[in-house]
mmCIF file with all atom_site columns, C-alpha atoms in Angstrom:
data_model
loop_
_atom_site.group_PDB
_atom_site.id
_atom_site.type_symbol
_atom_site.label_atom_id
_atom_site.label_alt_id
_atom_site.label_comp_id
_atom_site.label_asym_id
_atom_site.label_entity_id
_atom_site.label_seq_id
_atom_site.pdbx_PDB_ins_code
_atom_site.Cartn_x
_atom_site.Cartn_y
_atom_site.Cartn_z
_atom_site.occupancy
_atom_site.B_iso_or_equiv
_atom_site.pdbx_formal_charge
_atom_site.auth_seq_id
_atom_site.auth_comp_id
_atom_site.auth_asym_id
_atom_site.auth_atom_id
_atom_site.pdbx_PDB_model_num
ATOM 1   C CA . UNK A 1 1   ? 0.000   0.000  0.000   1.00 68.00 ? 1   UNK A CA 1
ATOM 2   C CA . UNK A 1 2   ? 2.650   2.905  1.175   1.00 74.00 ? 2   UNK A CA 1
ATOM 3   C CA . UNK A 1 3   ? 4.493   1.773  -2.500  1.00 85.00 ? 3   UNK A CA 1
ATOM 4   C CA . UNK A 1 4   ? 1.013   2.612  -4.092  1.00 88.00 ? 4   UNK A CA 1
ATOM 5   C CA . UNK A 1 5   ? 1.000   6.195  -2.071  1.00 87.00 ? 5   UNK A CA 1
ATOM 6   C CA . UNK A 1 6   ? 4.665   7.152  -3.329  1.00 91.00 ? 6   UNK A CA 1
ATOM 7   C CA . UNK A 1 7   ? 3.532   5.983  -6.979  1.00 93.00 ? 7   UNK A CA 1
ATOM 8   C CA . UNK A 1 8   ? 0.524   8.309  -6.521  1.00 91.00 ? 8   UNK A CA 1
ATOM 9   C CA . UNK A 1 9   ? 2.354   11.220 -5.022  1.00 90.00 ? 9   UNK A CA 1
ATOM 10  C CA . UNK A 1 10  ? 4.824   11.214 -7.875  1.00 95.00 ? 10  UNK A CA 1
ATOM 11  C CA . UNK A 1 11  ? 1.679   10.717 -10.670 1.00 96.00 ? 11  UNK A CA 1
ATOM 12  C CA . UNK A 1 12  ? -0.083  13.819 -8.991  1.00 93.00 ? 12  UNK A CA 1
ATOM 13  C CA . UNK A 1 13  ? 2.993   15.478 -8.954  1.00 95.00 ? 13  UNK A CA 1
ATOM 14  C CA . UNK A 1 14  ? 3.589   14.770 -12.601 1.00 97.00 ? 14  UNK A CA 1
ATOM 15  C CA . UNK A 1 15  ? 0.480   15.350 -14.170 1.00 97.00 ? 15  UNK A CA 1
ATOM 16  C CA . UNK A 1 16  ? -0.328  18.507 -11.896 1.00 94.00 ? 16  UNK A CA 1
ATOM 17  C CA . UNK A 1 17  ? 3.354   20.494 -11.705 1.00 95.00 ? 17  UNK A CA 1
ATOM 18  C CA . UNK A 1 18  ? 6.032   19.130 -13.904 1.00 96.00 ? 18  UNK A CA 1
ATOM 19  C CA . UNK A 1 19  ? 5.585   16.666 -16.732 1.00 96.00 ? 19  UNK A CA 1
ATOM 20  C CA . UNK A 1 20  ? 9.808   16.916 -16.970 1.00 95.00 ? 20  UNK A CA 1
ATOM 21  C CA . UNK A 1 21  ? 10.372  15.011 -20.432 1.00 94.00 ? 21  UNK A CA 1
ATOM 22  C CA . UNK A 1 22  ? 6.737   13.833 -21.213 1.00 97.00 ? 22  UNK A CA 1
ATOM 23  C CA . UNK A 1 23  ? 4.731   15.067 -23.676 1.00 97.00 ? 23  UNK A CA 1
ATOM 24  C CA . UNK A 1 24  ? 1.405   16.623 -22.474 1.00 97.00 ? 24  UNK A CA 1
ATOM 25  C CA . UNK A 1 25  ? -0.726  18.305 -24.075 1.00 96.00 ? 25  UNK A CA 1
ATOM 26  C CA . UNK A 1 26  ? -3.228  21.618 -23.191 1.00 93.00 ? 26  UNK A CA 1
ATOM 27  C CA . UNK A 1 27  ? -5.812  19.160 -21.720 1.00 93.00 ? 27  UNK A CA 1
ATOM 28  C CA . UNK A 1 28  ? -3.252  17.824 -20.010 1.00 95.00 ? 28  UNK A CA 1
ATOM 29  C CA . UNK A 1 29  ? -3.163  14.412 -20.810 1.00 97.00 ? 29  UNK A CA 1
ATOM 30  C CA . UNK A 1 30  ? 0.297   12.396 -21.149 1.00 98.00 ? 30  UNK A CA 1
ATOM 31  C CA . UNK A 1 31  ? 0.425   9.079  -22.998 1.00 98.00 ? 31  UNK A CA 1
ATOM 32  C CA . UNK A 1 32  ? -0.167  6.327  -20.452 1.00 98.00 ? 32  UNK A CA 1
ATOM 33  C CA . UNK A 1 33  ? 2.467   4.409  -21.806 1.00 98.00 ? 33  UNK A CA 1
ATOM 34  C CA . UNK A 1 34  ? 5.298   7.348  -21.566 1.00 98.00 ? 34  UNK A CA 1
ATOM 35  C CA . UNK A 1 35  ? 4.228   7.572  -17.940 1.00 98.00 ? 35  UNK A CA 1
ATOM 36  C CA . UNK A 1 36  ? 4.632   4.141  -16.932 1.00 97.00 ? 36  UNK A CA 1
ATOM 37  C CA . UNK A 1 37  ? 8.233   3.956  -18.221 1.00 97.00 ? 37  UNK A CA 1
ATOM 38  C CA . UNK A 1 38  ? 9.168   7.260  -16.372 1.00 96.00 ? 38  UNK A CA 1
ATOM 39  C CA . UNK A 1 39  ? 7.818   5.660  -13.248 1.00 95.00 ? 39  UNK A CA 1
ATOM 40  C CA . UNK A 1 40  ? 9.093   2.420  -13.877 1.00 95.00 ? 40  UNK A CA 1
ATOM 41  C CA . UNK A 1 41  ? 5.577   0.349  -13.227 1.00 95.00 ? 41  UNK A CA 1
ATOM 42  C CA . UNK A 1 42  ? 2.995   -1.497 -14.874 1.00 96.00 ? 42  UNK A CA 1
ATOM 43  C CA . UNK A 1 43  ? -0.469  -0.473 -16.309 1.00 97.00 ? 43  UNK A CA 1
ATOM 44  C CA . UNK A 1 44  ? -1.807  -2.948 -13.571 1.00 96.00 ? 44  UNK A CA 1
ATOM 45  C CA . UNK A 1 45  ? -0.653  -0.850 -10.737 1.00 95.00 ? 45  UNK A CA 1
ATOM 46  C CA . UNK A 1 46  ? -1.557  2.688  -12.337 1.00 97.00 ? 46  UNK A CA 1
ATOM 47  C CA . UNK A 1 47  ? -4.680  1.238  -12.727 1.00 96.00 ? 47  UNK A CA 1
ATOM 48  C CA . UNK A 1 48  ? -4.707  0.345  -9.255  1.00 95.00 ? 48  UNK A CA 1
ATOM 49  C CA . UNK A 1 49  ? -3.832  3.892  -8.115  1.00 95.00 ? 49  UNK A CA 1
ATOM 50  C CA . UNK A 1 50  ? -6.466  5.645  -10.502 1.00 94.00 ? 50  UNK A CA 1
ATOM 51  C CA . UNK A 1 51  ? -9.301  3.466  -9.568  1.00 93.00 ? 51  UNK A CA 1
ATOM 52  C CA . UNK A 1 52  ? -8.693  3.452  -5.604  1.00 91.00 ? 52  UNK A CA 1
ATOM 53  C CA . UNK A 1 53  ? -7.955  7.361  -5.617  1.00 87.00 ? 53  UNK A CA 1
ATOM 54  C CA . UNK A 1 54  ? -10.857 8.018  -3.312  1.00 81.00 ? 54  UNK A CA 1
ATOM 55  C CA . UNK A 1 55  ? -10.692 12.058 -4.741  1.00 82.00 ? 55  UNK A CA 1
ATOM 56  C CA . UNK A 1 56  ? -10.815 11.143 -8.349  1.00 86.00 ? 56  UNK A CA 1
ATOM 57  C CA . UNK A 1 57  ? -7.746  13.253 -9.055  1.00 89.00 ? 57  UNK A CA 1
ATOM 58  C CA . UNK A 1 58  ? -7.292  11.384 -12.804 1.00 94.00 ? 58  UNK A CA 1
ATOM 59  C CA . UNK A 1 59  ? -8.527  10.190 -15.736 1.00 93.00 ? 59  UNK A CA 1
ATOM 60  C CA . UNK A 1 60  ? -8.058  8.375  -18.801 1.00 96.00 ? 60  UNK A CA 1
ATOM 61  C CA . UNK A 1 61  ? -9.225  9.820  -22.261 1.00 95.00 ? 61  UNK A CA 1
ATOM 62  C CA . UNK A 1 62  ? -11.398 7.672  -24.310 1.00 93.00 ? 62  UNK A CA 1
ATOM 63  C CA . UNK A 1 63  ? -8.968  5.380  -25.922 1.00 96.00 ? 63  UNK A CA 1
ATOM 64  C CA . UNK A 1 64  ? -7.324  4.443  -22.682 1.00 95.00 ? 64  UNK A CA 1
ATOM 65  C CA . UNK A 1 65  ? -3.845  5.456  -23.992 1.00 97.00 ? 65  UNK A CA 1
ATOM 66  C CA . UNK A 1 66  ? -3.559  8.597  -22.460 1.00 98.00 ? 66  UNK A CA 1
ATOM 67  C CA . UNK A 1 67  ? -3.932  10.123 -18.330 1.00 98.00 ? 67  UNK A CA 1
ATOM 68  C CA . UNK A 1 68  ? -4.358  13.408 -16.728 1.00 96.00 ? 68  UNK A CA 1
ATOM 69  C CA . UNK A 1 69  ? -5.268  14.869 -13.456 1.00 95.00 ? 69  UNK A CA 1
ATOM 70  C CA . UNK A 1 70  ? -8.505  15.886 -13.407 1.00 90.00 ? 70  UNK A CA 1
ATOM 71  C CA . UNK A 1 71  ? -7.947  19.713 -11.738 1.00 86.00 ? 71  UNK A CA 1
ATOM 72  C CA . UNK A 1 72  ? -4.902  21.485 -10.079 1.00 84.00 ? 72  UNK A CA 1
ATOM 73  C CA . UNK A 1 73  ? -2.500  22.275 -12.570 1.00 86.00 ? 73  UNK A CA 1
ATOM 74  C CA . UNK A 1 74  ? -0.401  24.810 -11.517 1.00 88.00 ? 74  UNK A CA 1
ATOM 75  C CA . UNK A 1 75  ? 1.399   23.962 -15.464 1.00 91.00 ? 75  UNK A CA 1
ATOM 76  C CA . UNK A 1 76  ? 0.804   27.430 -17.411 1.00 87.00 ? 76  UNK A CA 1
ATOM 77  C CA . UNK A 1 77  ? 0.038   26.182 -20.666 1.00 90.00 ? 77  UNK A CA 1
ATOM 78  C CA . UNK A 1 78  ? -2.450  23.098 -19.130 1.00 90.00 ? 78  UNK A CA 1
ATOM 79  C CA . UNK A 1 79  ? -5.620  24.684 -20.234 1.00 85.00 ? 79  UNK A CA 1
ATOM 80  C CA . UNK A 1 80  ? -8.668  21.803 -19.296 1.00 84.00 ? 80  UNK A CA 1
ATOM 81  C CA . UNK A 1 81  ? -12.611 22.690 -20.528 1.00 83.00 ? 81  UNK A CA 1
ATOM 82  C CA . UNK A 1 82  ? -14.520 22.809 -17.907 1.00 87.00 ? 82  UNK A CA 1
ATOM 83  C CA . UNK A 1 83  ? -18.208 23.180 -17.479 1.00 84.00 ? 83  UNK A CA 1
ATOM 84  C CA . UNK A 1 84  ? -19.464 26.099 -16.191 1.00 93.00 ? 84  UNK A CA 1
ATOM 85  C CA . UNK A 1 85  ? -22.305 25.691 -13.878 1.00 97.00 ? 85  UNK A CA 1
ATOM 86  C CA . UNK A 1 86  ? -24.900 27.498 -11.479 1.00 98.00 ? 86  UNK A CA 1
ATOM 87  C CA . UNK A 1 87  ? -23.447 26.394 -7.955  1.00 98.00 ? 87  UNK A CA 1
ATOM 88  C CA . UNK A 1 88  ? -25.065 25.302 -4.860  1.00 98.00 ? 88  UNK A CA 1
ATOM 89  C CA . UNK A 1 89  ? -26.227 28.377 -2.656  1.00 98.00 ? 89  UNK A CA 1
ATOM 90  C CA . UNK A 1 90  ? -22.916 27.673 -0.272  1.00 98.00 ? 90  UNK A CA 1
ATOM 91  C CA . UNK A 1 91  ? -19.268 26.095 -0.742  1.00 98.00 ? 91  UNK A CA 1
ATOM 92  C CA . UNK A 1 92  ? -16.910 25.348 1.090   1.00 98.00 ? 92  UNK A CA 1
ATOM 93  C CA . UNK A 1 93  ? -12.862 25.931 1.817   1.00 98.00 ? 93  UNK A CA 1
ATOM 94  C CA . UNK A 1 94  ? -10.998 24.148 4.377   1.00 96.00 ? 94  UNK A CA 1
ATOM 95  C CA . UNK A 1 95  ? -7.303  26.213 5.318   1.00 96.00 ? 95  UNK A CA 1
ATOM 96  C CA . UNK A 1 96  ? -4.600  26.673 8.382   1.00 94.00 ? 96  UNK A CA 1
ATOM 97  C CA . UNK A 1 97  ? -6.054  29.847 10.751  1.00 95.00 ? 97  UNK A CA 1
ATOM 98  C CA . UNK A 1 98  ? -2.452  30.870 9.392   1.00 94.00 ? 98  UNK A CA 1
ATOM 99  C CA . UNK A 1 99  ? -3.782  31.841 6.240   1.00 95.00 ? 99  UNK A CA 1
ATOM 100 C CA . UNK A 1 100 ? -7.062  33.740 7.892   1.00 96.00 ? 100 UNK A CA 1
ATOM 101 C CA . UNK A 1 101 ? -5.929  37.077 7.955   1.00 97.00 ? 101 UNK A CA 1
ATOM 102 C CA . UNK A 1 102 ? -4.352  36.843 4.156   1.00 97.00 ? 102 UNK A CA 1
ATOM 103 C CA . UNK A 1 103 ? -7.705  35.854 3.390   1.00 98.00 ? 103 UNK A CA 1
ATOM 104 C CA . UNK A 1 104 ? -9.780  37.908 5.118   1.00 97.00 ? 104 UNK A CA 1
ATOM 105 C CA . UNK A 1 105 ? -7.583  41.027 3.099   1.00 98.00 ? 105 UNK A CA 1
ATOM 106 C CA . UNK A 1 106 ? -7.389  39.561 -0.323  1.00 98.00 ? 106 UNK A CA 1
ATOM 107 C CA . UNK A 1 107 ? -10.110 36.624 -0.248  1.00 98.00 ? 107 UNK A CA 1
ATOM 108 C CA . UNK A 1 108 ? -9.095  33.209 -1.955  1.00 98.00 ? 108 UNK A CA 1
ATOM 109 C CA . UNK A 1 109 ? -6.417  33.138 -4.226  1.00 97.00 ? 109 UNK A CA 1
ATOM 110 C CA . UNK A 1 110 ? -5.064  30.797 -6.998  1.00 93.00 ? 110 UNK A CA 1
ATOM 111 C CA . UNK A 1 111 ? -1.915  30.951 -6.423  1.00 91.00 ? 111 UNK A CA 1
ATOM 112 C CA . UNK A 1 112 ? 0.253   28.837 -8.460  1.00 85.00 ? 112 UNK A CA 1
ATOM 113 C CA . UNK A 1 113 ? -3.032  27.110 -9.096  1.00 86.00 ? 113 UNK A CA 1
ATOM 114 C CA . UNK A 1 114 ? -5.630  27.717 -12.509 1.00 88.00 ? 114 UNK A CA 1
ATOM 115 C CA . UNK A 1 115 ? -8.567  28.302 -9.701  1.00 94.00 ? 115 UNK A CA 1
ATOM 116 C CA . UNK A 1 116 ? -9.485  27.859 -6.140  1.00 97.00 ? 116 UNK A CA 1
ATOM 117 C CA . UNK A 1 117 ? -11.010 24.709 -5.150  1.00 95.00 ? 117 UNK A CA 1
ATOM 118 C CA . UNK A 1 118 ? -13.958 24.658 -3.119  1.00 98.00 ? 118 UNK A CA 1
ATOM 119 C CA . UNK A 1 119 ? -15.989 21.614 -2.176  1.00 97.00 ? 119 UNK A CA 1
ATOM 120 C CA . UNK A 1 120 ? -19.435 20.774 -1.749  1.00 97.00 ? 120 UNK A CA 1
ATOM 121 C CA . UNK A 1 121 ? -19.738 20.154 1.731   1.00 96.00 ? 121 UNK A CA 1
ATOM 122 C CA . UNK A 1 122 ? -17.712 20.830 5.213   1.00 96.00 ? 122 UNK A CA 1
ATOM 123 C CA . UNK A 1 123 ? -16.317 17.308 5.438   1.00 95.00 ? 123 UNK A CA 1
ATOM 124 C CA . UNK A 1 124 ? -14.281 17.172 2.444   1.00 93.00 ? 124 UNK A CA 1
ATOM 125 C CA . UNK A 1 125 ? -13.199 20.903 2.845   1.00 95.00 ? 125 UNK A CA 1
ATOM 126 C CA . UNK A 1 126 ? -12.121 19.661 6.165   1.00 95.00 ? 126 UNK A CA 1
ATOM 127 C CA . UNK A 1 127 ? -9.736  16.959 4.621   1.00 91.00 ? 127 UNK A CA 1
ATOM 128 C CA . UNK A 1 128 ? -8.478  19.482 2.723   1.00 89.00 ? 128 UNK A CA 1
ATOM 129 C CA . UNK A 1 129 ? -8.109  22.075 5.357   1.00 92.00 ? 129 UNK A CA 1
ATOM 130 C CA . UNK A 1 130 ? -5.873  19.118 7.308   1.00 91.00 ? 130 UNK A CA 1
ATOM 131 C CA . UNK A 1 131 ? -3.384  19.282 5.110   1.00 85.00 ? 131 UNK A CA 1
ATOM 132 C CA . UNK A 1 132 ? -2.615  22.886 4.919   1.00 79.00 ? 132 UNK A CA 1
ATOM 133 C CA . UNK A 1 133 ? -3.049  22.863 9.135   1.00 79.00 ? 133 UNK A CA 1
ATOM 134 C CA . UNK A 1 134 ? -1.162  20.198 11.050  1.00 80.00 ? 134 UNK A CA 1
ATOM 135 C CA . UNK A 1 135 ? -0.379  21.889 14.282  1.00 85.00 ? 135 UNK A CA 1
ATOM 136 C CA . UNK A 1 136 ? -4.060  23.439 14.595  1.00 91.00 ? 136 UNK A CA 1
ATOM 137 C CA . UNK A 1 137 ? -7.610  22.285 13.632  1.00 94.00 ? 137 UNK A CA 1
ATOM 138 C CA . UNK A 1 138 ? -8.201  23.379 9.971   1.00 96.00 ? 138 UNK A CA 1
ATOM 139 C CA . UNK A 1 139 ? -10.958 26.625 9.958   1.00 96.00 ? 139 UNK A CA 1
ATOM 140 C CA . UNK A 1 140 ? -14.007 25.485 7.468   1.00 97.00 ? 140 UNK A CA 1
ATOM 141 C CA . UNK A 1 141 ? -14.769 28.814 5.444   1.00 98.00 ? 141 UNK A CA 1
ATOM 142 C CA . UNK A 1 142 ? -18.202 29.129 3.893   1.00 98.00 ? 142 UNK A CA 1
ATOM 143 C CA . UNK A 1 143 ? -18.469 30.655 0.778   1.00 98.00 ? 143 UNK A CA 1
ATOM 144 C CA . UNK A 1 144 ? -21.526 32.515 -0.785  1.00 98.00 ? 144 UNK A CA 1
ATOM 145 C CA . UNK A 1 145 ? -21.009 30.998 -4.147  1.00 98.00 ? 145 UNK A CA 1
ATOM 146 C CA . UNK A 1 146 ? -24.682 30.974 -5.289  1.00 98.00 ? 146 UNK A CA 1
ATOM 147 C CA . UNK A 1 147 ? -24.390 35.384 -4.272  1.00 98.00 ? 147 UNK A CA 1
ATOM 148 C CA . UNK A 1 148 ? -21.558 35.268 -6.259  1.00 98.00 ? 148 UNK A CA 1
ATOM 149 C CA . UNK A 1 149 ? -22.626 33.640 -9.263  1.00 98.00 ? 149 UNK A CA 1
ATOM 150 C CA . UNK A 1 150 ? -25.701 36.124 -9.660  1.00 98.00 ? 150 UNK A CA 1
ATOM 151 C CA . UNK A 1 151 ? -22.861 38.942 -9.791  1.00 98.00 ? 151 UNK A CA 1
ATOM 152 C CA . UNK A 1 152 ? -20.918 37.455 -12.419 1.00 98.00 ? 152 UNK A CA 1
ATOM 153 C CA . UNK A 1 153 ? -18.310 34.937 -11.203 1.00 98.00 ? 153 UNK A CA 1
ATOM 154 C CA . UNK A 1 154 ? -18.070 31.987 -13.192 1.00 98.00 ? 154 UNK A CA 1
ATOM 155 C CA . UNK A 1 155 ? -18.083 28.738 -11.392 1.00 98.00 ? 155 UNK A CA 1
ATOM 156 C CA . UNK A 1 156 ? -16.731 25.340 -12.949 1.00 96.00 ? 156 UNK A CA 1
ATOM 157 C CA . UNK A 1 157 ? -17.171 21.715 -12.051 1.00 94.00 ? 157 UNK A CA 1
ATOM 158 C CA . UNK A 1 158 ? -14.393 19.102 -12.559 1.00 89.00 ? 158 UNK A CA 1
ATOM 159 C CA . UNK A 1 159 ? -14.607 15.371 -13.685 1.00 83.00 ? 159 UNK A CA 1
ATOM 160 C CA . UNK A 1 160 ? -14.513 14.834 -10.167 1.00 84.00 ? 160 UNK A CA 1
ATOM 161 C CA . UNK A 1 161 ? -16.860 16.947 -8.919  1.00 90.00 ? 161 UNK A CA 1
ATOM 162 C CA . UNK A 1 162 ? -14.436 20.061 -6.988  1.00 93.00 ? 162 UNK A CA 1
ATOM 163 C CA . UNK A 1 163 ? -16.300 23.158 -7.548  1.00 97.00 ? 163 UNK A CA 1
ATOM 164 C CA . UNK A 1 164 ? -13.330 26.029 -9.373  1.00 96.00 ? 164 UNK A CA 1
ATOM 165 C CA . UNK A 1 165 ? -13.432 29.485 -9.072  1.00 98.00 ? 165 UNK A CA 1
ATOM 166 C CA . UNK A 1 166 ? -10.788 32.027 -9.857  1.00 96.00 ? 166 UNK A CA 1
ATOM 167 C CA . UNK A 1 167 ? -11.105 34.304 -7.058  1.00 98.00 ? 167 UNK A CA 1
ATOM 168 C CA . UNK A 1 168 ? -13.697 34.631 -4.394  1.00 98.00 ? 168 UNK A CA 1
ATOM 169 C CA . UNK A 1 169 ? -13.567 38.203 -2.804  1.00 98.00 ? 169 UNK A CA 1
ATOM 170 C CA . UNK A 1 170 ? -13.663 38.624 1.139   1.00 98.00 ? 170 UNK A CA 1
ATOM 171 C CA . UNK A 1 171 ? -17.111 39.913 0.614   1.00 98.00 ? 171 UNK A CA 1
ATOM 172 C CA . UNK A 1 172 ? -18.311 36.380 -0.113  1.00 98.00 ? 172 UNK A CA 1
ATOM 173 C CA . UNK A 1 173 ? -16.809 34.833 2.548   1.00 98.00 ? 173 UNK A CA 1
ATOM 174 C CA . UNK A 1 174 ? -17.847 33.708 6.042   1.00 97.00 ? 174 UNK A CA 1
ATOM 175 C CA . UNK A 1 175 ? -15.525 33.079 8.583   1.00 91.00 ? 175 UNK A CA 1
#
């Protein structure tokens, strides 16, 4: 299992930051086969990894031969369709209480990222939150998505369902 959590580290890493000598494209998808022989494993075992990924993070295009992560590029010239959508009337953003006062100034940023990710309910935002807070408890930010969508702001939804935004004002947000 912890070999099957290093492969998927370095896949996420991969498909999400730096494709190094692969060849991916502006959906982002690599050829499975290139990606196996950088990692030095077997279709069996990515398979493995993509279909116990309990966040959905990839996916494989229609013939099978090629794999990308789903959302959270931070690669400039990745450029994934997504569809844009009405959201539900609140989101959701887990972070550190480090980050709270950056927030509350500037709202949610990108960052290196394409577009904030915001989930659906508190419990996922929460898993999220844990990994950006390991000394404290994570703080569970609600976001007025469905206000913000009736004043313009485009909301997405990725193959695996994490709502994307590319900003969300402090107006928006309740701490």
């Amino acid at each position: 299992m912890k070999n099957l959590q290093r492969i998927g580290k370095q896949i996420a890493y991969i498909l999400r930051h730096n494709p190094g000598n692969l060849k991916m494209n502006n959906q982002g998808y690599v050829k499975v086969e290139d990606l196996l022989t950088e990692l030095n494993t077997t279709k069996d075992i990515l398979d493995e990894i993509v279909r116990i990924d309990n966040k959905g993070r990839y996916s494989y295009d229609e013939s099978g031969e090629m794999i990308r992560a789903n959302q959270g590029h931070s690669i400039p010239f990745v450029n994934i369709t997504f569809q844009e959508l009405k959201p539900p009337k609140y989101l959701y953003h887990g972070t550190s209480p480090d980050f709270i006062k950056n927030i509350k100034e500037h709202g949610l940023l990108k960052m290196s990222r394409q577009y904030v990710h915001l989930s659906e309910n508190k419990i996922t935002a929460e898993k999220v939150g844990k990994r950006h807070s390991k000394e404290q408890p994570p703080i569970i930010l609600v976001i007025d998505s469905l206000k913000m969508y009736e004043d313009g702001y485009k909301f997405y939804l990725s193959d695996n369902n994490v709502w994307l935004v590319e900003h969300v004002p402090p107006i928006y947000i309740h701490f």
